[in-house]
Amino acid sequence: MSTPGPRSKSRLVAAGYVALVTLAALAHEIAGRPESGEAAMLLAAWPGDTLLLVLVLYPLALLAGAAPATEEAGPSLLGPLLHGAGALVNVLIAWGVITFVRHFKAECVRSRGR
């Protein structure tokens, strides 16, 4: 069996991060959303979940004509879904930054040769 390359390792780390945040948010929801875990859940997927909430969910609620619900009674899968999607947005942000830095370095090396 061959050893995984650096790109496949980074994909495994990214998938593990998204899965871990989603499972932790699901466990937090099943436990009844204790107050002690709110800060950890917020920080685990920040800033992705905030970006998703402000740039996607609130505008969709405004377009649909419904006011966004601030608190639901009972367990819901929307909270863990939001945290998991926020973690995915964080992975995409990190991927974009890394891609930009690689491209910038390649352009710097190419421009020095001229």
PDB file of C-alpha atoms in Angstrom:
ATOM      1  CA  MET A   1       0.000   0.000   0.000  1.00  0.00           C
ATOM      2  CA  SER A   2       1.367   3.393  -0.932  1.00  0.00           C
ATOM      3  CA  THR A   3       1.610   6.242   1.516  1.00  0.00           C
ATOM      4  CA  PRO A   4      -0.776   9.126   0.930  1.00  0.00           C
ATOM      5  CA  GLY A   5       0.685  12.314  -0.504  1.00  0.00           C
ATOM      6  CA  PRO A   6       0.487  15.736   1.112  1.00  0.00           C
ATOM      7  CA  ARG A   7      -2.639  16.686  -0.826  1.00  0.00           C
ATOM      8  CA  SER A   8      -4.557  13.605   0.220  1.00  0.00           C
ATOM      9  CA  LYS A   9      -3.462  14.155   3.826  1.00  0.00           C
ATOM     10  CA  SER A  10      -4.770  17.709   3.722  1.00  0.00           C
ATOM     11  CA  ARG A  11      -8.063  16.455   2.285  1.00  0.00           C
ATOM     12  CA  LEU A  12      -8.327  13.919   5.098  1.00  0.00           C
ATOM     13  CA  VAL A  13      -7.627  16.629   7.678  1.00  0.00           C
ATOM     14  CA  ALA A  14     -10.255  18.905   6.103  1.00  0.00           C
ATOM     15  CA  ALA A  15     -12.853  16.130   5.972  1.00  0.00           C
ATOM     16  CA  GLY A  16     -12.010  15.150   9.542  1.00  0.00           C
ATOM     17  CA  TYR A  17     -12.429  18.746  10.707  1.00  0.00           C
ATOM     18  CA  VAL A  18     -15.844  19.080   9.056  1.00  0.00           C
ATOM     19  CA  ALA A  19     -16.962  15.695  10.416  1.00  0.00           C
ATOM     20  CA  LEU A  20     -15.675  16.461  13.920  1.00  0.00           C
ATOM     21  CA  VAL A  21     -17.421  19.839  14.075  1.00  0.00           C
ATOM     22  CA  THR A  22     -20.663  18.332  12.753  1.00  0.00           C
ATOM     23  CA  LEU A  23     -20.583  15.423  15.209  1.00  0.00           C
ATOM     24  CA  ALA A  24     -19.726  17.711  18.116  1.00  0.00           C
ATOM     25  CA  ALA A  25     -22.613  20.007  17.171  1.00  0.00           C
ATOM     26  CA  LEU A  26     -24.932  17.009  16.917  1.00  0.00           C
ATOM     27  CA  ALA A  27     -23.833  15.767  20.345  1.00  0.00           C
ATOM     28  CA  HIS A  28     -24.329  19.281  21.722  1.00  0.00           C
ATOM     29  CA  GLU A  29     -27.849  19.344  20.268  1.00  0.00           C
ATOM     30  CA  ILE A  30     -28.714  15.894  21.626  1.00  0.00           C
ATOM     31  CA  ALA A  31     -27.469  16.943  25.071  1.00  0.00           C
ATOM     32  CA  GLY A  32     -30.059  19.711  25.071  1.00  0.00           C
ATOM     33  CA  ARG A  33     -27.775  22.590  24.082  1.00  0.00           C
ATOM     34  CA  PRO A  34     -26.110  23.161  27.441  1.00  0.00           C
ATOM     35  CA  GLU A  35     -24.915  26.702  28.034  1.00  0.00           C
ATOM     36  CA  SER A  36     -21.364  25.526  28.732  1.00  0.00           C
ATOM     37  CA  GLY A  37     -20.914  24.288  25.146  1.00  0.00           C
ATOM     38  CA  GLU A  38     -22.264  27.307  23.280  1.00  0.00           C
ATOM     39  CA  ALA A  39     -18.924  29.135  23.105  1.00  0.00           C
ATOM     40  CA  ALA A  40     -17.070  26.029  21.939  1.00  0.00           C
ATOM     41  CA  MET A  41     -19.627  25.408  19.198  1.00  0.00           C
ATOM     42  CA  LEU A  42     -19.437  29.017  18.085  1.00  0.00           C
ATOM     43  CA  LEU A  43     -15.636  29.011  17.943  1.00  0.00           C
ATOM     44  CA  ALA A  44     -15.368  25.586  16.280  1.00  0.00           C
ATOM     45  CA  ALA A  45     -16.929  26.775  13.043  1.00  0.00           C
ATOM     46  CA  TRP A  46     -16.260  30.515  13.215  1.00  0.00           C
ATOM     47  CA  PRO A  47     -16.180  32.544  10.867  1.00  0.00           C
ATOM     48  CA  GLY A  48     -17.756  30.131   8.387  1.00  0.00           C
ATOM     49  CA  ASP A  49     -21.048  29.683  10.182  1.00  0.00           C
ATOM     50  CA  THR A  50     -21.408  33.432  10.698  1.00  0.00           C
ATOM     51  CA  LEU A  51     -20.719  34.113   7.013  1.00  0.00           C
ATOM     52  CA  LEU A  52     -23.202  31.448   6.021  1.00  0.00           C
ATOM     53  CA  LEU A  53     -25.822  32.841   8.354  1.00  0.00           C
ATOM     54  CA  VAL A  54     -25.426  36.479   7.286  1.00  0.00           C
ATOM     55  CA  LEU A  55     -24.786  36.002   3.571  1.00  0.00           C
ATOM     56  CA  VAL A  56     -27.117  33.079   2.820  1.00  0.00           C
ATOM     57  CA  LEU A  57     -29.724  32.274   5.452  1.00  0.00           C
ATOM     58  CA  TYR A  58     -30.854  35.773   6.421  1.00  0.00           C
ATOM     59  CA  PRO A  59     -31.232  36.956   2.797  1.00  0.00           C
ATOM     60  CA  LEU A  60     -33.169  33.765   1.976  1.00  0.00           C
ATOM     61  CA  ALA A  61     -35.471  34.404   4.917  1.00  0.00           C
ATOM     62  CA  LEU A  62     -35.997  37.989   3.782  1.00  0.00           C
ATOM     63  CA  LEU A  63     -36.745  36.900   0.218  1.00  0.00           C
ATOM     64  CA  ALA A  64     -39.188  34.274   1.446  1.00  0.00           C
ATOM     65  CA  GLY A  65     -40.932  36.885   3.563  1.00  0.00           C
ATOM     66  CA  ALA A  66     -40.459  34.996   6.807  1.00  0.00           C
ATOM     67  CA  ALA A  67     -38.641  36.325   9.831  1.00  0.00           C
ATOM     68  CA  PRO A  68     -35.668  34.133  10.784  1.00  0.00           C
ATOM     69  CA  ALA A  69     -36.366  32.070  13.887  1.00  0.00           C
ATOM     70  CA  THR A  70     -34.087  32.985  16.744  1.00  0.00           C
ATOM     71  CA  GLU A  71     -34.755  30.019  19.020  1.00  0.00           C
ATOM     72  CA  GLU A  72     -36.520  26.735  18.471  1.00  0.00           C
ATOM     73  CA  ALA A  73     -38.263  24.658  21.100  1.00  0.00           C
ATOM     74  CA  GLY A  74     -36.744  21.188  21.241  1.00  0.00           C
ATOM     75  CA  PRO A  75     -33.958  19.462  19.347  1.00  0.00           C
ATOM     76  CA  SER A  76     -33.338  20.377  15.731  1.00  0.00           C
ATOM     77  CA  LEU A  77     -30.872  19.259  13.106  1.00  0.00           C
ATOM     78  CA  LEU A  78     -30.538  22.770  11.712  1.00  0.00           C
ATOM     79  CA  GLY A  79     -27.955  23.787  14.336  1.00  0.00           C
ATOM     80  CA  PRO A  80     -25.539  20.919  13.611  1.00  0.00           C
ATOM     81  CA  LEU A  81     -26.133  21.425   9.892  1.00  0.00           C
ATOM     82  CA  LEU A  82     -25.247  25.110  10.218  1.00  0.00           C
ATOM     83  CA  HIS A  83     -22.068  24.326  12.162  1.00  0.00           C
ATOM     84  CA  GLY A  84     -21.044  21.609   9.699  1.00  0.00           C
ATOM     85  CA  ALA A  85     -21.667  23.900   6.736  1.00  0.00           C
ATOM     86  CA  GLY A  86     -19.738  26.651   8.531  1.00  0.00           C
ATOM     87  CA  ALA A  87     -16.803  24.279   8.956  1.00  0.00           C
ATOM     88  CA  LEU A  88     -17.000  23.496   5.245  1.00  0.00           C
ATOM     89  CA  VAL A  89     -16.934  27.235   4.467  1.00  0.00           C
ATOM     90  CA  ASN A  90     -13.825  27.514   6.683  1.00  0.00           C
ATOM     91  CA  VAL A  91     -12.154  24.735   4.682  1.00  0.00           C
ATOM     92  CA  LEU A  92     -13.009  26.528   1.444  1.00  0.00           C
ATOM     93  CA  ILE A  93     -11.634  29.814   2.810  1.00  0.00           C
ATOM     94  CA  ALA A  94      -8.380  28.101   3.810  1.00  0.00           C
ATOM     95  CA  TRP A  95      -8.158  26.392   0.412  1.00  0.00           C
ATOM     96  CA  GLY A  96      -8.647  29.735  -1.355  1.00  0.00           C
ATOM     97  CA  VAL A  97      -5.979  31.461   0.729  1.00  0.00           C
ATOM     98  CA  ILE A  98      -3.473  28.638   0.185  1.00  0.00           C
ATOM     99  CA  THR A  99      -4.175  28.591  -3.561  1.00  0.00           C
ATOM    100  CA  PHE A 100      -3.712  32.358  -3.758  1.00  0.00           C
ATOM    101  CA  VAL A 101      -0.401  32.206  -1.867  1.00  0.00           C
ATOM    102  CA  ARG A 102       0.895  29.417  -4.144  1.00  0.00           C
ATOM    103  CA  HIS A 103      -0.113  31.370  -7.235  1.00  0.00           C
ATOM    104  CA  PHE A 104       1.449  34.565  -5.850  1.00  0.00           C
ATOM    105  CA  LYS A 105       4.729  32.765  -5.090  1.00  0.00           C
ATOM    106  CA  ALA A 106       4.812  31.246  -8.586  1.00  0.00           C
ATOM    107  CA  GLU A 107       4.236  34.671 -10.140  1.00  0.00           C
ATOM    108  CA  CYS A 108       6.997  36.198  -7.978  1.00  0.00           C
ATOM    109  CA  VAL A 109       9.474  33.531  -9.092  1.00  0.00           C
ATOM    110  CA  ARG A 110       8.419  33.934 -12.717  1.00  0.00           C
ATOM    111  CA  SER A 111       8.744  37.737 -12.610  1.00  0.00           C
ATOM    112  CA  ARG A 112      12.245  37.583 -11.099  1.00  0.00           C
ATOM    113  CA  GLY A 113      13.433  35.567 -14.075  1.00  0.00           C
ATOM    114  CA  ARG A 114      12.607  38.366 -16.503  1.00  0.00           C
TER     115      ARG A 114
END
